[in-house]
PDB file of C-alpha atoms in Angstrom:
ATOM      1  CA  MET A   1     -30.195  -9.225 -46.230  1.00  0.00           C
ATOM      2  CA  PRO A   2     -27.671  -9.854 -43.429  1.00  0.00           C
ATOM      3  CA  PRO A   3     -28.195  -7.878 -40.213  1.00  0.00           C
ATOM      4  CA  LEU A   4     -26.564  -4.481 -40.001  1.00  0.00           C
ATOM      5  CA  ARG A   5     -23.715  -4.073 -37.552  1.00  0.00           C
ATOM      6  CA  PHE A   6     -22.640  -0.723 -36.145  1.00  0.00           C
ATOM      7  CA  VAL A   7     -18.946  -0.151 -35.662  1.00  0.00           C
ATOM      8  CA  ALA A   8     -16.832   2.662 -34.293  1.00  0.00           C
ATOM      9  CA  LYS A   9     -13.402   4.037 -35.102  1.00  0.00           C
ATOM     10  CA  ALA A  10     -11.275   6.150 -32.811  1.00  0.00           C
ATOM     11  CA  LEU A  11     -11.204   9.724 -34.120  1.00  0.00           C
ATOM     12  CA  SER A  12      -9.133  12.666 -33.019  1.00  0.00           C
ATOM     13  CA  THR A  13     -11.013  14.900 -30.574  1.00  0.00           C
ATOM     14  CA  GLU A  14      -8.224  17.382 -29.954  1.00  0.00           C
ATOM     15  CA  GLY A  15      -9.717  20.583 -28.623  1.00  0.00           C
ATOM     16  CA  VAL A  16     -13.228  19.097 -28.524  1.00  0.00           C
ATOM     17  CA  PRO A  17     -14.890  18.166 -25.198  1.00  0.00           C
ATOM     18  CA  PRO A  18     -15.665  14.418 -25.068  1.00  0.00           C
ATOM     19  CA  SER A  19     -19.252  13.377 -25.636  1.00  0.00           C
ATOM     20  CA  GLU A  20     -21.199  11.310 -23.121  1.00  0.00           C
ATOM     21  CA  LEU A  21     -20.639   8.137 -25.151  1.00  0.00           C
ATOM     22  CA  GLY A  22     -17.019   9.093 -25.694  1.00  0.00           C
ATOM     23  CA  MET A  23     -16.509   9.012 -21.936  1.00  0.00           C
ATOM     24  CA  SER A  24     -18.454   5.804 -21.204  1.00  0.00           C
ATOM     25  CA  MET A  25     -17.832   3.811 -24.424  1.00  0.00           C
ATOM     26  CA  ALA A  26     -14.377   4.970 -25.480  1.00  0.00           C
ATOM     27  CA  PRO A  27     -12.878   2.989 -28.397  1.00  0.00           C
ATOM     28  CA  HIS A  28      -9.284   1.780 -28.348  1.00  0.00           C
ATOM     29  CA  PRO A  29      -7.142   3.848 -30.754  1.00  0.00           C
ATOM     30  CA  LEU A  30      -6.351   0.630 -32.660  1.00  0.00           C
ATOM     31  CA  MET A  31      -9.949  -0.569 -32.743  1.00  0.00           C
ATOM     32  CA  TYR A  32      -9.962  -0.273 -36.551  1.00  0.00           C
ATOM     33  CA  GLN A  33      -7.709  -3.356 -36.670  1.00  0.00           C
ATOM     34  CA  GLU A  34     -10.495  -5.433 -35.095  1.00  0.00           C
ATOM     35  CA  LEU A  35     -13.422  -4.354 -37.247  1.00  0.00           C
ATOM     36  CA  ALA A  36     -12.754  -6.757 -40.130  1.00  0.00           C
ATOM     37  CA  HIS A  37     -13.462  -9.636 -37.721  1.00  0.00           C
ATOM     38  CA  ASP A  38     -17.075  -8.546 -37.015  1.00  0.00           C
ATOM     39  CA  PRO A  39     -16.431  -8.068 -33.277  1.00  0.00           C
ATOM     40  CA  GLU A  40     -18.874  -7.929 -30.387  1.00  0.00           C
ATOM     41  CA  TYR A  41     -17.915  -5.432 -27.701  1.00  0.00           C
ATOM     42  CA  GLN A  42     -18.484  -4.996 -23.991  1.00  0.00           C
ATOM     43  CA  ILE A  43     -17.763  -2.069 -21.678  1.00  0.00           C
ATOM     44  CA  TYR A  44     -14.613  -2.462 -19.586  1.00  0.00           C
ATOM     45  CA  ASN A  45     -13.427   0.508 -17.528  1.00  0.00           C
ATOM     46  CA  GLY A  46     -15.677   2.717 -19.650  1.00  0.00           C
ATOM     47  CA  ARG A  47     -13.834   1.455 -22.718  1.00  0.00           C
ATOM     48  CA  LEU A  48     -14.977  -0.808 -25.532  1.00  0.00           C
ATOM     49  CA  THR A  49     -13.191  -4.144 -25.621  1.00  0.00           C
ATOM     50  CA  PRO A  50     -14.048  -7.090 -27.914  1.00  0.00           C
ATOM     51  CA  VAL A  51     -15.442 -10.210 -26.264  1.00  0.00           C
ATOM     52  CA  ARG A  52     -15.515 -12.327 -29.435  1.00  0.00           C
ATOM     53  CA  PHE A  53     -14.899 -12.254 -33.172  1.00  0.00           C
ATOM     54  CA  ALA A  54     -17.244 -13.804 -35.717  1.00  0.00           C
ATOM     55  CA  ASP A  55     -14.436 -15.327 -37.793  1.00  0.00           C
ATOM     56  CA  VAL A  56     -11.921 -16.434 -35.129  1.00  0.00           C
ATOM     57  CA  SER A  57     -12.862 -19.160 -32.655  1.00  0.00           C
ATOM     58  CA  ALA A  58     -11.793 -19.300 -29.030  1.00  0.00           C
ATOM     59  CA  THR A  59      -9.950 -22.543 -29.822  1.00  0.00           C
ATOM     60  CA  GLU A  60      -7.941 -20.908 -32.596  1.00  0.00           C
ATOM     61  CA  MET A  61      -7.033 -18.009 -30.301  1.00  0.00           C
ATOM     62  CA  TYR A  62      -5.990 -20.418 -27.562  1.00  0.00           C
ATOM     63  CA  TRP A  63      -3.574 -22.370 -29.732  1.00  0.00           C
ATOM     64  CA  LYS A  64      -2.189 -19.223 -31.313  1.00  0.00           C
ATOM     65  CA  VAL A  65      -1.142 -17.856 -27.926  1.00  0.00           C
ATOM     66  CA  ARG A  66       0.244 -21.253 -26.881  1.00  0.00           C
ATOM     67  CA  ARG A  67       2.194 -21.955 -30.078  1.00  0.00           C
ATOM     68  CA  GLU A  68       2.826 -18.670 -31.899  1.00  0.00           C
ATOM     69  CA  VAL A  69       1.825 -15.088 -31.053  1.00  0.00           C
ATOM     70  CA  ILE A  70      -1.268 -12.905 -30.673  1.00  0.00           C
ATOM     71  CA  LEU A  71      -2.111  -9.202 -30.473  1.00  0.00           C
ATOM     72  CA  ARG A  72      -4.806  -8.082 -28.047  1.00  0.00           C
ATOM     73  CA  HIS A  73      -6.092  -4.536 -27.538  1.00  0.00           C
ATOM     74  CA  THR A  74      -7.236  -4.400 -23.911  1.00  0.00           C
ATOM     75  CA  GLY A  75      -9.529  -2.242 -21.800  1.00  0.00           C
ATOM     76  CA  GLU A  76      -7.066  -1.911 -18.920  1.00  0.00           C
ATOM     77  CA  LEU A  77      -7.102   1.640 -17.534  1.00  0.00           C
ATOM     78  CA  PRO A  78      -3.819   3.233 -16.407  1.00  0.00           C
ATOM     79  CA  ILE A  79      -4.269   5.897 -13.724  1.00  0.00           C
ATOM     80  CA  GLU A  80      -1.292   8.136 -12.986  1.00  0.00           C
ATOM     81  CA  LEU A  81      -0.065   9.122  -9.536  1.00  0.00           C
ATOM     82  CA  VAL A  82       2.540  11.868  -9.816  1.00  0.00           C
ATOM     83  CA  GLY A  83       4.105  14.282  -7.344  1.00  0.00           C
ATOM     84  CA  PRO A  84       6.294  14.365  -4.228  1.00  0.00           C
ATOM     85  CA  ASP A  85       3.804  12.231  -2.262  1.00  0.00           C
ATOM     86  CA  ALA A  86       2.989   9.730  -5.019  1.00  0.00           C
ATOM     87  CA  GLU A  87       4.741   6.891  -3.193  1.00  0.00           C
ATOM     88  CA  ARG A  88       3.027   7.811   0.089  1.00  0.00           C
ATOM     89  CA  LEU A  89      -0.389   7.636  -1.579  1.00  0.00           C
ATOM     90  CA  ALA A  90       0.387   4.308  -3.235  1.00  0.00           C
ATOM     91  CA  ASN A  91       1.617   2.872   0.073  1.00  0.00           C
ATOM     92  CA  ARG A  92      -1.510   4.156   1.805  1.00  0.00           C
ATOM     93  CA  VAL A  93      -3.852   2.525  -0.712  1.00  0.00           C
ATOM     94  CA  PHE A  94      -2.004  -0.717  -1.524  1.00  0.00           C
ATOM     95  CA  PRO A  95      -1.232  -3.403   1.110  1.00  0.00           C
ATOM     96  CA  ARG A  96       1.983  -4.318  -0.721  1.00  0.00           C
ATOM     97  CA  ASP A  97       5.050  -2.183   0.032  1.00  0.00           C
ATOM     98  CA  VAL A  98       5.560   0.176  -2.913  1.00  0.00           C
ATOM     99  CA  SER A  99       8.902   1.457  -1.612  1.00  0.00           C
ATOM    100  CA  LYS A 100      10.453  -1.878  -2.605  1.00  0.00           C
ATOM    101  CA  VAL A 101       9.586  -1.341  -6.284  1.00  0.00           C
ATOM    102  CA  ARG A 102      12.521   0.187  -8.146  1.00  0.00           C
ATOM    103  CA  VAL A 103      12.178   2.725 -10.946  1.00  0.00           C
ATOM    104  CA  GLY A 104      11.867   0.786 -14.201  1.00  0.00           C
ATOM    105  CA  ARG A 105      10.003  -2.111 -12.621  1.00  0.00           C
ATOM    106  CA  CYS A 106       6.376  -3.251 -12.355  1.00  0.00           C
ATOM    107  CA  ALA A 107       4.561  -4.878  -9.450  1.00  0.00           C
ATOM    108  CA  TYR A 108       1.251  -6.643  -9.023  1.00  0.00           C
ATOM    109  CA  GLN A 109      -0.933  -4.556  -6.707  1.00  0.00           C
ATOM    110  CA  PHE A 110      -4.468  -4.479  -5.342  1.00  0.00           C
ATOM    111  CA  ALA A 111      -6.440  -2.155  -3.102  1.00  0.00           C
ATOM    112  CA  CYS A 112      -8.728  -3.092  -0.219  1.00  0.00           C
ATOM    113  CA  TYR A 113     -11.556  -1.468   1.699  1.00  0.00           C
ATOM    114  CA  HIS A 114     -11.207  -0.739   5.413  1.00  0.00           C
ATOM    115  CA  ASP A 115     -12.836  -4.103   6.191  1.00  0.00           C
ATOM    116  CA  GLY A 116     -10.223  -5.960   4.119  1.00  0.00           C
ATOM    117  CA  GLY A 117     -12.491  -6.676   1.154  1.00  0.00           C
ATOM    118  CA  MET A 118     -10.767  -6.378  -2.208  1.00  0.00           C
ATOM    119  CA  ILE A 119     -11.620  -3.480  -4.527  1.00  0.00           C
ATOM    120  CA  ASN A 120      -9.553  -4.053  -7.647  1.00  0.00           C
ATOM    121  CA  ASP A 121      -6.142  -5.148  -8.870  1.00  0.00           C
ATOM    122  CA  GLY A 122      -3.705  -4.472 -11.668  1.00  0.00           C
ATOM    123  CA  VAL A 123      -0.095  -3.929 -12.665  1.00  0.00           C
ATOM    124  CA  MET A 124       1.681  -0.889 -11.242  1.00  0.00           C
ATOM    125  CA  LEU A 125       4.509   0.688 -13.252  1.00  0.00           C
ATOM    126  CA  ARG A 126       7.099   2.800 -11.450  1.00  0.00           C
ATOM    127  CA  LEU A 127       8.196   5.247 -14.142  1.00  0.00           C
ATOM    128  CA  ALA A 128      10.117   7.574 -11.793  1.00  0.00           C
ATOM    129  CA  GLU A 129      10.636   8.090  -8.074  1.00  0.00           C
ATOM    130  CA  ASP A 130       7.534  10.298  -8.012  1.00  0.00           C
ATOM    131  CA  ARG A 131       5.500   8.876 -10.911  1.00  0.00           C
ATOM    132  CA  PHE A 132       3.419   5.704 -11.197  1.00  0.00           C
ATOM    133  CA  TRP A 133       0.890   4.202 -13.593  1.00  0.00           C
ATOM    134  CA  MET A 134      -1.560   1.691 -12.158  1.00  0.00           C
ATOM    135  CA  ALA A 135      -3.028  -0.285 -15.068  1.00  0.00           C
ATOM    136  CA  GLN A 136      -6.167  -1.560 -13.383  1.00  0.00           C
ATOM    137  CA  ALA A 137      -8.722  -4.231 -14.140  1.00  0.00           C
ATOM    138  CA  ASN A 138     -12.386  -3.352 -14.651  1.00  0.00           C
ATOM    139  CA  GLY A 139     -13.678  -1.186 -11.800  1.00  0.00           C
ATOM    140  CA  ASP A 140     -13.120   2.116 -10.052  1.00  0.00           C
ATOM    141  CA  LEU A 141      -9.926   3.084  -8.277  1.00  0.00           C
ATOM    142  CA  TYR A 142      -9.641   6.710  -9.384  1.00  0.00           C
ATOM    143  CA  GLY A 143     -12.122   7.933  -6.772  1.00  0.00           C
ATOM    144  CA  TRP A 144     -10.437   5.807  -4.089  1.00  0.00           C
ATOM    145  CA  TYR A 145      -7.077   7.432  -4.799  1.00  0.00           C
ATOM    146  CA  ARG A 146      -8.610  10.902  -4.660  1.00  0.00           C
ATOM    147  CA  ALA A 147     -10.407  10.153  -1.390  1.00  0.00           C
ATOM    148  CA  HIS A 148      -7.121   9.212   0.296  1.00  0.00           C
ATOM    149  CA  ALA A 149      -4.963  11.959  -1.230  1.00  0.00           C
ATOM    150  CA  ALA A 150      -6.559  15.048   0.335  1.00  0.00           C
ATOM    151  CA  ASP A 151      -3.614  15.744   2.665  1.00  0.00           C
ATOM    152  CA  LEU A 152      -0.895  14.782   0.171  1.00  0.00           C
ATOM    153  CA  ASP A 153       1.051  16.617  -2.516  1.00  0.00           C
ATOM    154  CA  VAL A 154       0.136  14.328  -5.390  1.00  0.00           C
ATOM    155  CA  ASP A 155      -1.824  14.577  -8.624  1.00  0.00           C
ATOM    156  CA  VAL A 156      -4.207  11.748  -9.555  1.00  0.00           C
ATOM    157  CA  ARG A 157      -5.067  11.802 -13.246  1.00  0.00           C
ATOM    158  CA  ASP A 158      -6.164   9.796 -16.252  1.00  0.00           C
ATOM    159  CA  PRO A 159      -3.230  10.123 -18.699  1.00  0.00           C
ATOM    160  CA  ASP A 160      -5.299   8.796 -21.658  1.00  0.00           C
ATOM    161  CA  VAL A 161      -3.001   5.811 -22.091  1.00  0.00           C
ATOM    162  CA  TRP A 162      -4.142   2.631 -23.858  1.00  0.00           C
ATOM    163  CA  VAL A 163      -2.683  -0.842 -23.427  1.00  0.00           C
ATOM    164  CA  SER A 164      -2.161  -3.599 -26.000  1.00  0.00           C
ATOM    165  CA  GLN A 165      -0.565  -7.001 -25.476  1.00  0.00           C
ATOM    166  CA  VAL A 166       1.706  -9.152 -27.643  1.00  0.00           C
ATOM    167  CA  GLN A 167       1.685 -12.658 -26.161  1.00  0.00           C
ATOM    168  CA  GLY A 168       2.957 -16.100 -27.079  1.00  0.00           C
ATOM    169  CA  PRO A 169       6.195 -18.068 -27.559  1.00  0.00           C
ATOM    170  CA  ARG A 170       7.252 -15.880 -30.512  1.00  0.00           C
ATOM    171  CA  SER A 171       6.421 -12.556 -28.865  1.00  0.00           C
ATOM    172  CA  LEU A 172      10.037 -11.584 -28.161  1.00  0.00           C
ATOM    173  CA  GLU A 173      10.936 -12.385 -31.765  1.00  0.00           C
ATOM    174  CA  VAL A 174       8.256  -9.903 -32.773  1.00  0.00           C
ATOM    175  CA  LEU A 175       9.684  -7.341 -30.358  1.00  0.00           C
ATOM    176  CA  ALA A 176      13.187  -7.710 -31.797  1.00  0.00           C
ATOM    177  CA  ALA A 177      11.835  -7.238 -35.314  1.00  0.00           C
ATOM    178  CA  VAL A 178       9.430  -4.390 -34.580  1.00  0.00           C
ATOM    179  CA  VAL A 179      11.652  -1.940 -32.683  1.00  0.00           C
ATOM    180  CA  ASP A 180      13.842   0.645 -34.371  1.00  0.00           C
ATOM    181  CA  GLY A 181      17.304  -0.563 -33.419  1.00  0.00           C
ATOM    182  CA  GLU A 182      18.129  -3.111 -30.746  1.00  0.00           C
ATOM    183  CA  PRO A 183      15.519  -4.488 -28.304  1.00  0.00           C
ATOM    184  CA  PRO A 184      16.042  -3.805 -24.590  1.00  0.00           C
ATOM    185  CA  GLU A 185      18.550  -6.083 -22.882  1.00  0.00           C
ATOM    186  CA  PRO A 186      18.096  -7.365 -20.286  1.00  0.00           C
ATOM    187  CA  PHE A 187      14.294  -7.407 -20.436  1.00  0.00           C
ATOM    188  CA  ARG A 188      13.185  -9.498 -17.481  1.00  0.00           C
ATOM    189  CA  TYR A 189       9.678 -10.246 -16.309  1.00  0.00           C
ATOM    190  CA  PHE A 190       8.030  -7.038 -15.022  1.00  0.00           C
ATOM    191  CA  ASP A 191      10.778  -4.826 -16.464  1.00  0.00           C
ATOM    192  CA  ILE A 192       9.831  -1.486 -18.042  1.00  0.00           C
ATOM    193  CA  ALA A 193      11.619  -0.089 -21.097  1.00  0.00           C
ATOM    194  CA  GLU A 194      11.148   2.726 -23.580  1.00  0.00           C
ATOM    195  CA  VAL A 195      11.717   1.762 -27.202  1.00  0.00           C
ATOM    196  CA  SER A 196      11.161   3.325 -30.602  1.00  0.00           C
ATOM    197  CA  ILE A 197       8.523   1.731 -32.848  1.00  0.00           C
ATOM    198  CA  ALA A 198       7.760   3.318 -36.227  1.00  0.00           C
ATOM    199  CA  GLY A 199       9.738   6.324 -35.057  1.00  0.00           C
ATOM    200  CA  GLN A 200       7.548   6.780 -31.969  1.00  0.00           C
ATOM    201  CA  PRO A 201       8.663   6.553 -28.312  1.00  0.00           C
ATOM    202  CA  VAL A 202       6.724   3.712 -26.677  1.00  0.00           C
ATOM    203  CA  VAL A 203       6.713   2.393 -23.104  1.00  0.00           C
ATOM    204  CA  ILE A 204       6.718  -1.414 -23.009  1.00  0.00           C
ATOM    205  CA  THR A 205       6.618  -3.919 -20.143  1.00  0.00           C
ATOM    206  CA  ARG A 206       7.407  -7.622 -19.888  1.00  0.00           C
ATOM    207  CA  SER A 207       3.947  -8.555 -18.678  1.00  0.00           C
ATOM    208  CA  GLY A 208       0.595  -9.926 -19.774  1.00  0.00           C
ATOM    209  CA  PHE A 209      -2.463 -11.925 -18.736  1.00  0.00           C
ATOM    210  CA  THR A 210      -1.778 -15.264 -20.432  1.00  0.00           C
ATOM    211  CA  ASN A 211       1.151 -16.732 -18.432  1.00  0.00           C
ATOM    212  CA  GLU A 212       2.936 -17.032 -21.765  1.00  0.00           C
ATOM    213  CA  LEU A 213       6.034 -15.190 -22.912  1.00  0.00           C
ATOM    214  CA  GLY A 214       4.895 -11.681 -23.795  1.00  0.00           C
ATOM    215  CA  TRP A 215       5.047  -7.913 -23.539  1.00  0.00           C
ATOM    216  CA  GLU A 216       2.650  -4.991 -23.444  1.00  0.00           C
ATOM    217  CA  PHE A 217       2.888  -1.600 -25.106  1.00  0.00           C
ATOM    218  CA  TYR A 218       1.384   1.617 -23.754  1.00  0.00           C
ATOM    219  CA  LEU A 219       0.024   4.151 -26.238  1.00  0.00           C
ATOM    220  CA  THR A 220       0.274   7.725 -24.939  1.00  0.00           C
ATOM    221  CA  PRO A 221      -1.706  10.592 -26.520  1.00  0.00           C
ATOM    222  CA  ASP A 222       1.395  12.432 -27.768  1.00  0.00           C
ATOM    223  CA  ILE A 223       2.491   9.783 -30.300  1.00  0.00           C
ATOM    224  CA  ASP A 224       1.193   8.451 -33.625  1.00  0.00           C
ATOM    225  CA  ARG A 225      -0.680   5.494 -32.161  1.00  0.00           C
ATOM    226  CA  GLU A 226      -1.820   4.109 -35.502  1.00  0.00           C
ATOM    227  CA  ALA A 227       1.737   4.054 -36.840  1.00  0.00           C
ATOM    228  CA  VAL A 228       2.800   1.989 -33.821  1.00  0.00           C
ATOM    229  CA  GLY A 229      -0.148  -0.397 -34.056  1.00  0.00           C
ATOM    230  CA  ASP A 230       0.233  -0.916 -37.794  1.00  0.00           C
ATOM    231  CA  ARG A 231       3.941  -1.629 -37.412  1.00  0.00           C
ATOM    232  CA  VAL A 232       3.313  -4.215 -34.680  1.00  0.00           C
ATOM    233  CA  LEU A 233       0.612  -5.999 -36.669  1.00  0.00           C
ATOM    234  CA  ASP A 234       2.446  -5.898 -40.009  1.00  0.00           C
ATOM    235  CA  VAL A 235       5.627  -7.317 -38.501  1.00  0.00           C
ATOM    236  CA  GLY A 236       3.747  -9.721 -36.245  1.00  0.00           C
ATOM    237  CA  ARG A 237       1.957 -11.364 -39.155  1.00  0.00           C
ATOM    238  CA  GLN A 238       5.336 -12.595 -40.375  1.00  0.00           C
ATOM    239  CA  PHE A 239       5.443 -14.663 -37.178  1.00  0.00           C
ATOM    240  CA  GLY A 240       1.857 -15.943 -37.439  1.00  0.00           C
ATOM    241  CA  MET A 241       0.243 -13.193 -35.347  1.00  0.00           C
ATOM    242  CA  ILE A 242      -3.533 -12.756 -35.252  1.00  0.00           C
ATOM    243  CA  ILE A 243      -5.671 -10.202 -33.409  1.00  0.00           C
ATOM    244  CA  THR A 244      -7.749 -11.721 -30.626  1.00  0.00           C
ATOM    245  CA  SER A 245     -10.641 -10.861 -28.341  1.00  0.00           C
ATOM    246  CA  ALA A 246     -11.054 -11.381 -24.593  1.00  0.00           C
ATOM    247  CA  GLN A 247     -11.681 -15.083 -25.263  1.00  0.00           C
ATOM    248  CA  VAL A 248      -7.937 -15.631 -25.582  1.00  0.00           C
ATOM    249  CA  PHE A 249      -7.456 -14.870 -21.882  1.00  0.00           C
ATOM    250  CA  ARG A 250     -10.142 -17.032 -20.334  1.00  0.00           C
ATOM    251  CA  ALA A 251      -8.717 -20.539 -20.592  1.00  0.00           C
ATOM    252  CA  ARG A 252      -5.080 -19.458 -20.231  1.00  0.00           C
ATOM    253  CA  ARG A 253      -5.530 -17.370 -17.123  1.00  0.00           C
ATOM    254  CA  ILE A 254      -7.551 -20.159 -15.441  1.00  0.00           C
ATOM    255  CA  GLU A 255      -4.875 -22.722 -16.341  1.00  0.00           C
ATOM    256  CA  ALA A 256      -2.237 -20.356 -14.958  1.00  0.00           C
ATOM    257  CA  GLY A 257      -4.148 -19.534 -11.768  1.00  0.00           C
ATOM    258  CA  LEU A 258      -4.456 -15.835 -12.623  1.00  0.00           C
ATOM    259  CA  LEU A 259      -7.422 -14.299 -10.807  1.00  0.00           C
ATOM    260  CA  ASN A 260      -9.986 -12.068 -12.470  1.00  0.00           C
ATOM    261  CA  ALA A 261     -11.388  -9.141 -10.494  1.00  0.00           C
ATOM    262  CA  GLY A 262     -15.146  -9.398 -10.133  1.00  0.00           C
ATOM    263  CA  SER A 263     -15.436 -13.115 -10.859  1.00  0.00           C
ATOM    264  CA  ASP A 264     -12.693 -14.652  -8.675  1.00  0.00           C
ATOM    265  CA  PHE A 265     -12.788 -12.027  -5.920  1.00  0.00           C
ATOM    266  CA  ASP A 266     -14.907  -9.048  -4.925  1.00  0.00           C
ATOM    267  CA  ARG A 267     -15.499  -6.738  -1.960  1.00  0.00           C
ATOM    268  CA  THR A 268     -16.585  -9.683   0.225  1.00  0.00           C
ATOM    269  CA  VAL A 269     -13.263 -11.525  -0.205  1.00  0.00           C
ATOM    270  CA  SER A 270      -9.987 -10.714   1.559  1.00  0.00           C
ATOM    271  CA  PRO A 271      -6.598 -11.245  -0.137  1.00  0.00           C
ATOM    272  CA  PHE A 272      -5.941 -14.157   2.224  1.00  0.00           C
ATOM    273  CA  GLU A 273      -9.183 -15.864   1.227  1.00  0.00           C
ATOM    274  CA  ALA A 274      -8.265 -15.308  -2.432  1.00  0.00           C
ATOM    275  CA  GLY A 275      -4.835 -16.887  -1.945  1.00  0.00           C
ATOM    276  CA  LEU A 276      -3.069 -13.535  -2.372  1.00  0.00           C
ATOM    277  CA  GLY A 277      -1.785 -13.124   1.167  1.00  0.00           C
ATOM    278  CA  ARG A 278       1.835 -13.163  -0.014  1.00  0.00           C
ATOM    279  CA  PHE A 279       1.208  -9.739  -1.562  1.00  0.00           C
ATOM    280  CA  VAL A 280       0.211  -8.170   1.778  1.00  0.00           C
ATOM    281  CA  ASP A 281       3.037  -6.560   3.790  1.00  0.00           C
ATOM    282  CA  LEU A 282       1.606  -6.410   7.298  1.00  0.00           C
ATOM    283  CA  ASN A 283       4.906  -5.139   8.705  1.00  0.00           C
ATOM    284  CA  LYS A 284       4.785  -1.852   6.783  1.00  0.00           C
ATOM    285  CA  PRO A 285       3.256   1.323   8.326  1.00  0.00           C
ATOM    286  CA  ASN A 286      -0.479   1.878   8.393  1.00  0.00           C
ATOM    287  CA  PHE A 287      -2.445   1.415   5.183  1.00  0.00           C
ATOM    288  CA  VAL A 288      -6.125   1.169   4.332  1.00  0.00           C
ATOM    289  CA  GLY A 289      -7.524  -2.097   5.691  1.00  0.00           C
ATOM    290  CA  LYS A 290      -4.441  -3.106   7.706  1.00  0.00           C
ATOM    291  CA  ALA A 291      -6.271  -3.967  10.945  1.00  0.00           C
ATOM    292  CA  ALA A 292      -8.863  -6.042   9.106  1.00  0.00           C
ATOM    293  CA  LEU A 293      -6.178  -7.831   7.086  1.00  0.00           C
ATOM    294  CA  GLU A 294      -4.268  -8.715  10.249  1.00  0.00           C
ATOM    295  CA  ARG A 295      -7.432 -10.416  11.515  1.00  0.00           C
ATOM    296  CA  ALA A 296      -8.016 -12.073   8.137  1.00  0.00           C
ATOM    297  CA  ASP A 297      -4.454 -13.409   8.140  1.00  0.00           C
ATOM    298  CA  ARG A 298      -4.983 -15.124  11.491  1.00  0.00           C
ATOM    299  CA  ALA A 299      -8.370 -16.489  10.440  1.00  0.00           C
ATOM    300  CA  CYS A 300      -6.976 -18.059   7.257  1.00  0.00           C
ATOM    301  CA  ARG A 301      -3.946 -19.787   8.775  1.00  0.00           C
ATOM    302  CA  THR A 302      -3.793 -23.579   8.660  1.00  0.00           C
ATOM    303  CA  TRP A 303      -2.559 -25.283  11.812  1.00  0.00           C
ATOM    304  CA  ASP A 304      -0.872 -28.689  12.012  1.00  0.00           C
ATOM    305  CA  VAL A 305      -3.528 -31.215  12.995  1.00  0.00           C
ATOM    306  CA  PRO A 306      -2.612 -34.925  13.316  1.00  0.00           C
ATOM    307  CA  ILE A 307      -4.767 -37.230  11.218  1.00  0.00           C
ATOM    308  CA  ASP A 308      -4.998 -40.972  11.811  1.00  0.00           C
ATOM    309  CA  VAL A 309      -5.206 -42.670   8.415  1.00  0.00           C
ATOM    310  CA  LYS A 310      -6.059 -46.376   8.217  1.00  0.00           C
ATOM    311  CA  CYS A 311      -5.395 -48.199   4.960  1.00  0.00           C
ATOM    312  CA  GLY A 312      -7.004 -51.381   3.791  1.00  0.00           C
ATOM    313  CA  PHE A 313     -10.383 -52.726   2.896  1.00  0.00           C
TER     314      PHE A 313
END
């Protein structure tokens, strides 16, 4: 007899307090699309995310995202900052100047400790002048926001939003076919748009973690998430789409030079040591870790040193 495998499906818990496992092992609302592939899961941001499938190899996933298109349900965790002082909080926590990010645009962001060590990173969406989502990598930023918001008029909350990615050379063809009506135009890298998919309003961004052409869609709790997911997968299959696990990201993000929080940097590494100094705005007003990052900037500079090279044998 083959070994038994336990699987989970996202169920509605409206009006029911979440269980302990529901808070620490939350399944993606579209997890049911993965179950046919006999997935193995890990915990990422307190959410279940597949690390591999029994019937799809890492090589197959790699070439799918390079040549066609893939669908990936991620464990990224959007945290919402909303209120009159939302921008002030974001500028206090992030070394990169948030005031330069226009409404309807995304920006890569990370937070640092007071000693300049990196906490976590992610993609920040500016949905309105006073409203942001920070879709973070695995780790804790919620408590950090709260700790630095005590004197500000801002609400820090988990909006129960889930992120899925459509990536690959044919991803924009899928987008054009999947939306109700015309796709957004223009739709540049790191743009935000709201579209209708299966009759549901969906926030999408031109972003991803593969360095391929792609977009992400954000599933809010007030829509029919399954209708959206089924529409994306049904249409995507016409373009060769398959569902993938975390394996699809590993080779591509290394080839592209995309850093992974926890493995490529941690609290002992400054942004300058990680090669991310271009995302630190030292000329903006005070922010957490500024003094330490000014020192780290000077320590990591390369000075012109003459080298006498002799050729020959």
